[in-house]
Short mmCIF file of C-alpha atoms in Angstrom, two decimals:
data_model
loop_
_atom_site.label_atom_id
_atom_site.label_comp_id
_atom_site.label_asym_id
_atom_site.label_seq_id
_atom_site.Cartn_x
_atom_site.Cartn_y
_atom_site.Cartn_z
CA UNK A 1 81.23 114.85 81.09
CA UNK A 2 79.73 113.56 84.28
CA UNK A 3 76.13 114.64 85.13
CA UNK A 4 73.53 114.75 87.78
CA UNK A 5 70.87 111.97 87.39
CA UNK A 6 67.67 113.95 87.81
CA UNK A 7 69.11 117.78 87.21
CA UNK A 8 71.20 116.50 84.10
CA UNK A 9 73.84 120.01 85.64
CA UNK A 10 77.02 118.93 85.08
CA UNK A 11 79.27 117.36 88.18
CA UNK A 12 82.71 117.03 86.87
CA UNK A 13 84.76 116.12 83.72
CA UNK A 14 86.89 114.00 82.38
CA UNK A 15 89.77 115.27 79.93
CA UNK A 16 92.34 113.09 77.96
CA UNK A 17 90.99 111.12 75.24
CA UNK A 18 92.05 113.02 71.84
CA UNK A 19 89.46 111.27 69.78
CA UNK A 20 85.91 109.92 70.48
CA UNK A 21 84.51 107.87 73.27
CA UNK A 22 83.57 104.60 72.06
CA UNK A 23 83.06 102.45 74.74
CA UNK A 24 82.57 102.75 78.88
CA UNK A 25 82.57 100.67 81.22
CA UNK A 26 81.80 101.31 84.87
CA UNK A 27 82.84 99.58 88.27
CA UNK A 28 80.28 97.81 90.47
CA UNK A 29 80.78 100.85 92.99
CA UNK A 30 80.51 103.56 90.40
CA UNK A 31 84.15 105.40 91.25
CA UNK A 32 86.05 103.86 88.71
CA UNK A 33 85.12 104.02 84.72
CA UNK A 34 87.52 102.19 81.58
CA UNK A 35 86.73 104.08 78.36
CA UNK A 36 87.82 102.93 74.65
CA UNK A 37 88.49 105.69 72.06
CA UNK A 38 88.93 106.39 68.39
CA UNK A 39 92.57 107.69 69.77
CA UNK A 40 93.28 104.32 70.35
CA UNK A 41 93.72 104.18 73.83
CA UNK A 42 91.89 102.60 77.03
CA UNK A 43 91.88 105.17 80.29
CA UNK A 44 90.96 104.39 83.44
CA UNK A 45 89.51 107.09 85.33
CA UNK A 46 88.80 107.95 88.77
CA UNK A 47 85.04 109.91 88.89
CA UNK A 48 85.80 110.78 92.32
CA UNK A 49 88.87 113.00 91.35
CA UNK A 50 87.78 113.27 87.47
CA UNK A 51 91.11 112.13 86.47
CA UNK A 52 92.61 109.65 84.74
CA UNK A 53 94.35 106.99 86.19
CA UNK A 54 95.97 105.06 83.46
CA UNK A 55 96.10 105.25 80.04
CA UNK A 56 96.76 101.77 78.09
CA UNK A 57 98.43 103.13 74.34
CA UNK A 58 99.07 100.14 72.44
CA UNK A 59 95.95 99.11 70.46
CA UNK A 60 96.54 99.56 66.52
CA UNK A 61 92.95 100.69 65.88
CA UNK A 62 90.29 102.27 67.55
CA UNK A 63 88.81 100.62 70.73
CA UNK A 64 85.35 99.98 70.50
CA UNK A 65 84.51 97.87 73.44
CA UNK A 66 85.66 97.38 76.98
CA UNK A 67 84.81 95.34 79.84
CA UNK A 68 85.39 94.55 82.99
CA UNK A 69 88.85 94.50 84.24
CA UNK A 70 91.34 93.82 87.32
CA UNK A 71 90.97 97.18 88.79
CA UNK A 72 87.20 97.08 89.29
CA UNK A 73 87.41 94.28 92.15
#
């Protein structure tokens, strides 16, 4: 879920991840966001559009950290 700063109402959300968020990371600009999950997988979303842009499925546990990456330039 994406929220207002000072309101805390709720701007848009972000659906894909079967298991928990366990890590996010955010671009310099603030459009782009990787998150890690217990399902194992790394998404990159798109806040703008509140969609996911690419899911990365090959980890063999859960992903507990990310960091920067290519698309955030």
């Amino acid at each position: 879920h994406r929220t207002h700063r000072r309101s805390g109402s709720l701007i848009g959300r972000c659906a894909g991840h079967t298991g928990w968020v366990l890590s996010v990371a955010a671009s310099h600009d603030g459009n782009t966001i990787a998150t890690g999950s217990a399902d194992r997988t790394v998404r990159v979303w798109d806040l703008r559009m509140h969609q996911s842009l690419h899911t990365f499925g090959v980890h063999t546990d859960q992903v507990r950290c990310v960091e920067g990456c290519a698309c955030y330039r």
